[in-house]
Structures are given as C-alpha cells and as structure tokens.
C-alpha cells in the first residue's frame, strides 16, 4: 500500500443524522452502513473515509446535554462504534462537524472519545486534502446557509434559526411519531426543502390519519373537483340566462341512463354546488392573500426564508475557494441532501447527498387531492481518486429497496402507478491534470 497522501483515495459520506429523541434513534440504513465500513476494513487501497458533517443528530437530543450525548450514542449504537474501531485500524476516518452536530466542535472531550474508536474528529469548519496533483476542499456546507450558519464557531450555545426548528419541531416529531396510526412523523428530517412541511403534514394526515370512511368518501369529490368547478361556472351562466346549452346537454345525456343517470346527476350536482361555493369564497381570498404578501414584503417583516437556494450559495463559495487556492479543483459539501456534481470554474462542485430517506413529491394528475410523497433511498459514497488523466469523482451506490410498499397506503400507491420516482446519481467526472481553467470532462461509466 502506498503511503503517499497524493495517491490516496477518498470515500466521502455525510448527513447520516444518527440519533435523536425516541423514534429518531431508529437508523433505517444501519445494516448498509456497517457493510460499507466492513468493506473499508478489508480494503487494500490507500484510502481515507471522510464523514463530512451531520453524522449525528445532536440537535435532536433534548433530554441530555453536552458530552452526555456521546454516552447515549455509544450505548444506542454499539455495533456502529465497534465498526469505526475496526475500520479505523485499516484506513483513517476523519469526522467534520455539521450544523446538527456542531457540538462536536464545542467540547474537546469529543475528540478524545472519538479517538478511542479510531475516528479523528477535526473541530474546524473545513479541511483540505491532496489528491494527485490537485486538492479537495471539504466542508459540510451549513456555513453557506444563513438559517444554519454558526456565527461563533465552537460556542456550545450557538443557536441559529435551524437549531430552533430541529429542537422544537424535529425532536418533538420523534417523541410523538409512534402515537399515529402509522409511525410516519419521524420522517420529518427527510422533508426538504422545509417549505414543504405543511403540504407533507396535510398529505400524511389525509392518507394515513384521516378516518378511512371519510377519506374514501372525499376521494371522488376531490378527483372531480376540476370538472365540477367548470360545471359550476356553466351552471352560473345558466342561472343568469347567458348560456344554458352545457347544462341542458348534460341533463339530456344523463337522462338516458334512468335511475343510474339520476344518481350520477345528484352526485354531480352536490359536487358542483360545493365547488361553486369554494370558488366564490376562494377568489376574494386569493386577492386578499396576494395583497397581504405584498404588504409583508414591502415592510420586510421576514428578512430570511427557511428555504435556501439548493445550489447558488455553494456555487459562489466554490468559485471563491477555487480562485483563492489554485491547486484546489473540488469543492465537496453536503447539508442540502441532494447528490450533485456540477462544473464550476474548471473544477467540480460535489454534494454527497444523504443516507436519510428521500421523499419525492408526486402531485395529483387531476382534481385537488393532496400530493403523495413517495419514499426512496439514495445511499451512496463519493469516491475521489487520482488517475493517469487527472482526478476521478464518482458515486458508489449501496442498494436499498424503496419502503413504499410498507409505508404508502393503497390509495397513495394507486395514484402513483407509473409515476414512481427513479432517482439517479450523477455520472462519473474526471478533472484533467493541469486543466483547471478548462471544463471538467464527463466520462461514461465503465461497462462489463
């Protein structure tokens, strides 16, 4: 095995979010993570594992403080820490703090406790590693996020906006999740961006918590809402004597079917009446809502938004780093949970994604049914390695079946038939040696 750090291969993972109150302590991917560590334990590569922030959900612990959180982690996940110990004997393991586990940078005792398991905790915002003739910049990414930026790095009492969201919302969700008809509320961590939270809660209430008889009685109305709204407009035109043809033709058509047609007309009439009422109420409410939003924006009441651009701040940060450090060609981060490889100023912007469940929004094809949030996993490690042509960056996927069959109701599965997400990981890229000012070159995956 070569000891030259320039020849080293780097495996990078982030955003595991292990730990938290009650139901949040469940780790769905623990088996896959242990298998990955076992593989590195046996590798002959000159490798290093970098855990690029948010390995642990320390913000989500609300019943213990400080170094006591390590004790809880150690007791809850003994297999994981023993795997760290074994793997760390073969390859270096470097751990960077994120925002959810910023406390790792606040207490020196964490360094000693992790060192006992062969994990090198670096209490810095970023690190740099050589790879071939180039270099990689690693940081978790939350410092580019105004809602989660730690202004006083290393202060155990640092509380950005995201801290309150996670201690008050995420932690509480972990405590309450098992009280539902199904243990779904713990997936709150997988809801990104945060602006989707109200819609996700509405969706899960409708498909999971609502009384089944009530839900099934509402489905036909919600499915037909668009048609009912159009018919309500026609009915209004008929009432004022402007245009009666659509109503007359509909009545004549349904009249051909006798009792069944009468029942269909009665059901449609109820839908039209309700849709018309909603339209009458909804139109003025729309204009009031729009005026209120303009007023709020004018006064600047909300200077920040929980939803942060998924790429723009990181493109800017990467450009600054790549310009200031000529040898650096890769800016590697996490935080946003979106696996990405993007070309920036002749280098690469690489997001390592997350090991948490991912929720893909699928809106209804018709009507006003709540969207379905279809679950899947994109477990992966980014592998960065020197090659003869330069430096190669690629995602290594770890297969884990979608939990949709267990977690979605029959109604949700029915409404997403043929629209199941097939999330793909970015293609392999190579940054050619001495070609930083040129575009990074995409290289197809090797085939057998």
XYZ file of C-alpha atoms in Angstrom:
448
model
C 0.000 0.000 0.000
C 1.352 3.399 -0.966
C 1.911 5.891 1.852
C 1.951 8.919 -0.433
C -1.091 11.035 0.549
C -1.233 12.342 -3.007
C -2.052 8.809 -4.148
C -4.791 8.415 -1.563
C -8.368 7.532 -2.448
C -11.104 9.350 -0.537
C -14.523 7.972 0.322
C -16.914 10.695 1.429
C -20.306 10.394 3.117
C -22.393 12.923 5.001
C -25.798 13.667 6.501
C -26.400 10.404 8.304
C -28.286 12.194 11.109
C -27.861 9.296 13.505
C -29.586 9.711 16.858
C -32.255 11.852 18.448
C -35.204 11.685 20.777
C -37.216 8.464 20.909
C -38.290 7.410 17.388
C -35.453 9.426 15.816
C -32.948 6.942 17.199
C -34.067 4.400 14.593
C -31.485 4.120 11.784
C -33.025 2.549 8.694
C -29.686 2.215 6.894
C -27.562 0.840 9.716
C -27.074 -2.538 8.032
C -25.832 -0.901 4.813
C -23.549 1.488 6.705
C -21.970 -1.363 8.668
C -21.428 -3.308 5.439
C -19.684 -0.275 3.906
C -17.404 0.069 6.948
C -16.649 -3.653 6.848
C -15.591 -3.276 3.232
C -13.187 -0.467 4.087
C -11.866 -2.570 6.943
C -10.677 -5.123 4.394
C -9.569 -2.819 1.566
C -6.005 -2.783 0.259
C -6.417 0.763 -1.076
C -4.546 3.696 0.379
C -7.885 5.145 1.421
C -9.386 7.625 3.861
C -13.020 7.858 4.926
C -14.280 11.406 5.425
C -17.619 11.905 7.170
C -18.445 15.408 6.017
C -20.805 16.673 8.704
C -24.155 15.814 10.286
C -23.074 12.291 11.100
C -25.134 12.602 14.272
C -28.346 14.385 15.200
C -27.145 16.083 18.372
C -29.616 18.963 17.951
C -32.381 16.359 18.131
C -31.392 15.283 21.666
C -33.389 17.418 24.110
C -33.164 15.358 27.304
C -29.357 15.274 27.677
C -26.685 17.905 27.158
C -23.023 18.213 26.231
C -20.790 15.165 26.259
C -23.635 13.084 27.722
C -24.968 12.841 24.169
C -21.903 10.779 23.235
C -22.747 8.360 26.051
C -26.234 7.912 24.593
C -24.843 7.355 21.088
C -22.304 4.860 22.389
C -24.964 2.901 24.275
C -27.533 3.010 21.454
C -25.239 2.079 18.559
C -22.500 -0.202 19.934
C -22.190 -2.058 16.603
C -21.502 1.191 14.771
C -18.785 2.343 17.142
C -17.113 -1.058 17.090
C -17.189 -0.892 13.285
C -15.489 2.516 13.493
C -12.818 0.985 15.704
C -12.117 -1.918 13.351
C -12.245 0.134 10.145
C -10.087 2.874 11.643
C -7.312 0.354 12.198
C -7.051 -0.085 8.432
C -7.964 3.330 6.968
C -8.031 6.789 8.569
C -11.506 8.060 9.456
C -11.949 11.828 9.607
C -15.082 13.412 11.030
C -16.103 17.037 10.422
C -18.896 18.730 12.394
C -22.041 19.857 10.603
C -24.804 22.035 11.955
C -26.826 19.228 13.568
C -23.688 18.002 15.361
C -21.922 21.355 15.770
C -21.443 20.479 19.443
C -18.642 18.188 18.279
C -16.661 21.403 17.732
C -17.626 22.792 21.123
C -16.309 20.165 23.561
C -12.717 18.934 23.396
C -13.728 15.741 25.170
C -15.482 14.644 21.995
C -12.063 14.473 20.292
C -10.773 12.057 22.927
C -13.907 9.935 22.960
C -13.942 9.512 19.173
C -10.190 8.862 19.105
C -10.846 5.793 21.262
C -12.747 4.428 18.266
C -10.062 5.445 15.724
C -12.076 8.422 14.473
C -10.191 11.692 14.039
C -12.629 14.483 14.913
C -11.424 17.737 13.336
C -13.087 20.676 15.089
C -12.717 23.006 12.108
C -15.165 24.394 9.567
C -13.258 22.871 6.649
C -10.254 20.768 5.706
C -8.159 20.277 2.549
C -6.757 17.022 1.233
C -4.287 16.408 -1.642
C -5.304 14.104 -4.465
C -2.810 13.522 -7.242
C -1.506 16.940 -8.286
C -4.724 18.583 -7.114
C -6.554 19.218 -3.838
C -10.041 18.854 -2.387
C -11.845 21.329 -0.143
C -14.227 19.677 2.338
C -16.870 21.431 4.398
C -20.344 20.456 5.494
C -21.965 23.448 3.808
C -24.144 24.925 6.554
C -21.892 27.958 6.837
C -23.229 29.000 3.418
C -26.805 28.724 4.737
C -27.976 31.846 6.636
C -30.500 29.815 8.619
C -27.873 27.378 9.928
C -24.634 29.373 9.879
C -22.716 29.206 13.171
C -21.512 32.767 13.707
C -19.463 31.871 16.798
C -17.841 28.600 15.746
C -17.243 26.273 18.675
C -19.675 28.013 21.010
C -21.838 25.274 22.578
C -24.663 27.772 22.975
C -24.792 28.776 19.301
C -28.444 28.718 18.215
C -29.104 29.655 14.568
C -32.656 29.575 13.241
C -32.295 25.954 12.184
C -31.485 24.965 15.768
C -34.926 26.022 16.955
C -36.617 24.266 14.071
C -34.905 20.991 14.937
C -35.229 21.164 18.709
C -38.854 22.312 18.644
C -40.184 20.543 15.531
C -37.941 17.600 14.609
C -37.320 16.434 18.184
C -40.985 16.758 19.066
C -41.879 14.734 15.987
C -39.587 11.957 17.218
C -41.374 11.951 20.564
C -44.880 11.860 19.069
C -44.382 9.675 15.984
C -45.498 6.362 17.477
C -48.837 7.861 18.538
C -50.142 7.973 14.969
C -51.952 5.269 13.045
C -48.564 4.647 11.471
C -45.111 5.674 12.695
C -44.545 8.296 9.962
C -43.899 11.570 11.775
C -40.268 10.609 12.454
C -39.593 11.106 8.726
C -39.788 14.860 9.281
C -35.993 15.017 8.755
C -36.443 13.815 5.182
C -38.741 16.697 4.213
C -36.693 19.115 2.122
C -36.985 21.973 1.459
C -38.666 22.946 4.722
C -41.372 24.920 2.923
C -42.908 21.560 2.000
C -43.582 20.716 5.645
C -47.235 21.954 5.742
C -48.080 20.127 2.495
C -46.356 16.952 3.731
C -48.308 17.066 7.008
C -51.566 17.559 5.088
C -50.676 14.645 2.805
C -49.875 12.256 5.640
C -52.987 13.303 7.570
C -55.185 12.653 4.543
C -53.650 9.335 3.500
C -52.652 7.997 6.946
C -54.520 9.583 9.833
C -57.940 10.500 8.395
C -60.760 8.067 9.110
C -60.763 5.690 6.096
C -64.528 6.041 5.504
C -64.213 9.821 5.445
C -61.191 9.664 3.123
C -62.808 7.300 0.639
C -65.981 9.399 0.585
C -63.929 12.517 -0.212
C -61.755 10.990 -2.939
C -64.413 11.094 -5.724
C -65.253 14.731 -4.937
C -61.583 15.758 -4.865
C -60.855 13.876 -8.083
C -63.757 15.539 -9.867
C -63.160 18.991 -8.450
C -61.719 20.431 -11.666
C -64.678 19.185 -13.697
C -67.110 20.335 -11.003
C -65.573 23.807 -10.967
C -66.069 24.121 -14.742
C -69.645 22.875 -14.443
C -70.256 25.358 -11.618
C -69.304 28.169 -13.980
C -71.670 26.781 -16.633
C -74.431 26.465 -14.022
C -73.917 30.096 -13.081
C -74.176 31.134 -16.718
C -77.378 29.100 -16.993
C -78.904 30.748 -13.917
C -78.359 34.243 -15.292
C -79.646 33.175 -18.709
C -76.389 33.733 -20.587
C -75.703 30.193 -21.819
C -77.783 27.133 -20.978
C -76.562 24.642 -23.593
C -73.921 22.845 -21.423
C -76.389 22.203 -18.587
C -79.168 21.104 -20.968
C -76.874 18.704 -22.827
C -75.502 17.210 -19.590
C -79.053 16.692 -18.254
C -80.182 15.073 -21.509
C -77.130 12.802 -21.637
C -77.501 11.507 -18.062
C -81.259 11.143 -18.509
C -80.632 8.302 -20.945
C -79.421 6.079 -18.101
C -82.551 6.112 -15.959
C -82.008 5.671 -12.214
C -78.233 5.432 -12.593
C -78.219 8.688 -14.544
C -80.370 10.356 -11.883
C -77.961 9.207 -9.155
C -74.993 10.447 -11.171
C -76.733 13.796 -11.725
C -77.484 14.103 -7.988
C -73.866 13.319 -7.079
C -72.566 15.732 -9.723
C -74.944 18.437 -8.543
C -73.582 18.184 -4.994
C -70.012 18.417 -6.329
C -70.925 21.418 -8.476
C -72.605 23.183 -5.553
C -69.621 22.673 -3.253
C -67.123 23.607 -5.983
C -69.128 26.748 -6.786
C -69.150 27.756 -3.120
C -65.405 27.217 -2.877
C -64.865 29.292 -5.998
C -66.969 32.134 -4.613
C -65.003 32.107 -1.359
C -61.650 31.319 -2.926
C -61.494 34.163 -5.457
C -61.631 37.008 -2.908
C -59.359 35.089 -0.538
C -56.784 34.786 -3.319
C -56.658 38.537 -3.834
C -56.542 39.186 -0.076
C -53.683 36.690 0.327
C -51.764 38.285 -2.529
C -52.231 41.773 -1.061
C -51.117 40.600 2.405
C -47.977 39.027 0.916
C -47.137 42.250 -0.912
C -47.582 44.224 2.325
C -45.354 41.842 4.262
C -42.672 42.036 1.576
C -42.924 45.830 1.497
C -42.300 46.124 5.233
C -39.573 43.469 5.128
C -41.039 41.618 8.096
C -39.347 38.358 7.073
C -35.758 39.067 6.138
C -34.836 35.376 5.855
C -36.597 32.357 4.474
C -36.281 28.800 5.740
C -35.921 27.704 2.137
C -32.368 28.237 0.934
C -31.329 28.010 -2.705
C -30.021 24.472 -3.123
C -27.055 25.486 -5.286
C -26.444 29.231 -5.691
C -24.639 29.883 -2.352
C -22.418 26.867 -2.897
C -21.538 27.791 -6.472
C -20.429 31.188 -5.177
C -18.469 29.662 -2.281
C -16.813 27.128 -4.579
C -15.812 29.852 -7.022
C -14.143 31.788 -4.217
C -12.257 28.749 -2.917
C -11.147 27.560 -6.351
C -9.944 31.065 -7.234
C -8.060 31.567 -3.963
C -6.438 28.117 -3.975
C -5.057 27.293 -7.450
C -4.340 23.668 -6.593
C -7.899 23.061 -5.334
C -10.202 21.666 -8.015
C -13.000 20.072 -5.979
C -15.388 21.692 -3.501
C -17.101 18.856 -1.615
C -20.022 19.506 0.729
C -23.311 18.061 1.996
C -26.102 19.718 4.003
C -28.753 20.054 1.262
C -29.221 16.272 0.874
C -29.096 16.482 -2.932
C -26.385 14.367 -4.621
C -24.799 16.575 -7.249
C -21.733 17.004 -9.437
C -21.575 20.371 -11.165
C -18.826 22.042 -13.130
C -17.657 25.341 -11.633
C -14.745 27.436 -12.938
C -12.914 24.423 -14.343
C -13.409 22.451 -11.113
C -16.224 20.456 -9.587
C -18.889 21.237 -7.014
C -19.778 17.917 -5.366
C -22.662 17.277 -2.973
C -22.547 13.938 -1.186
C -26.314 13.641 -0.638
C -27.787 11.946 2.419
C -28.368 8.497 3.864
C -31.763 9.536 5.166
C -34.896 8.528 3.348
C -35.747 10.830 0.442
C -39.324 11.914 -0.255
C -40.344 12.644 -3.857
C -43.441 14.768 -4.307
C -45.978 13.463 -6.808
C -48.888 15.837 -7.404
C -52.280 14.542 -8.467
C -52.950 14.279 -12.191
C -56.394 15.797 -11.758
C -58.577 17.201 -9.012
C -57.246 18.685 -5.775
C -56.037 15.585 -3.971
C -53.058 16.130 -1.645
C -49.742 15.163 -3.259
C -48.117 11.824 -2.480
C -44.603 11.865 -1.039
C -43.014 8.735 -2.477
C -40.107 7.366 -0.376
C -36.803 6.007 -1.644
C -33.151 5.739 -0.651
C -30.066 7.036 -2.435
C -27.389 5.559 -0.228
C -24.021 6.379 -1.714
C -20.424 7.328 -1.036
C -18.461 9.710 -3.217
C -15.158 8.205 -4.328
C -12.412 10.670 -5.283
C -9.275 9.080 -6.679
C -6.179 10.062 -8.698
C -5.882 8.606 -12.190
C -3.382 8.899 -15.008
C -5.593 11.518 -16.705
C -6.265 13.505 -13.519
C -8.751 13.044 -10.675
C -11.932 10.986 -10.964
C -15.088 11.677 -8.955
C -17.901 9.155 -8.873
C -20.776 7.976 -6.700
C -20.816 4.401 -5.419
C -24.392 3.323 -4.769
C -25.473 0.960 -1.998
C -28.715 -0.739 -2.894
C -31.633 -0.462 -0.507
C -35.199 -1.202 -1.670
C -37.806 1.525 -1.565
C -40.040 1.227 1.520
C -43.073 2.353 -0.490
C -44.941 -0.953 -0.227
C -44.857 -0.762 3.583
C -45.173 2.986 4.055
C -47.700 4.082 1.427
C -51.398 3.328 1.635
C -53.171 1.560 -1.216
C -54.618 4.922 -2.241
C -51.173 6.518 -2.440
C -49.781 3.603 -4.430
C -52.765 3.708 -6.801
C -52.311 7.428 -7.506
C -48.597 6.964 -8.257
C -48.800 3.898 -10.508
C -46.488 4.535 -13.445
C -45.078 7.641 -11.762
C -42.763 6.017 -9.240
C -39.523 8.014 -8.903
C -36.315 6.547 -10.263
C -33.669 8.766 -8.663
C -30.337 8.687 -10.447
C -26.904 9.541 -9.112
C -24.621 11.878 -11.091
C -22.319 10.458 -13.754
C -18.618 9.944 -13.246
C -16.423 13.014 -13.884
C -12.699 13.493 -14.374
C -10.760 16.703 -13.828
C -7.759 16.553 -16.098
C -4.327 17.357 -14.719
C -3.327 20.987 -15.294
C -6.680 21.720 -16.885
C -8.409 23.686 -14.145
C -9.234 26.535 -16.464
C -10.948 24.165 -18.869
C -14.295 22.485 -18.426
C -14.341 19.268 -16.414
C -14.684 16.235 -18.653
C -17.542 13.782 -18.165
C -16.523 10.152 -18.553
C -19.116 7.402 -19.089
C -19.384 4.630 -16.566
C -17.272 1.581 -17.477
C -19.267 -1.362 -18.751
C -18.658 -5.040 -18.228
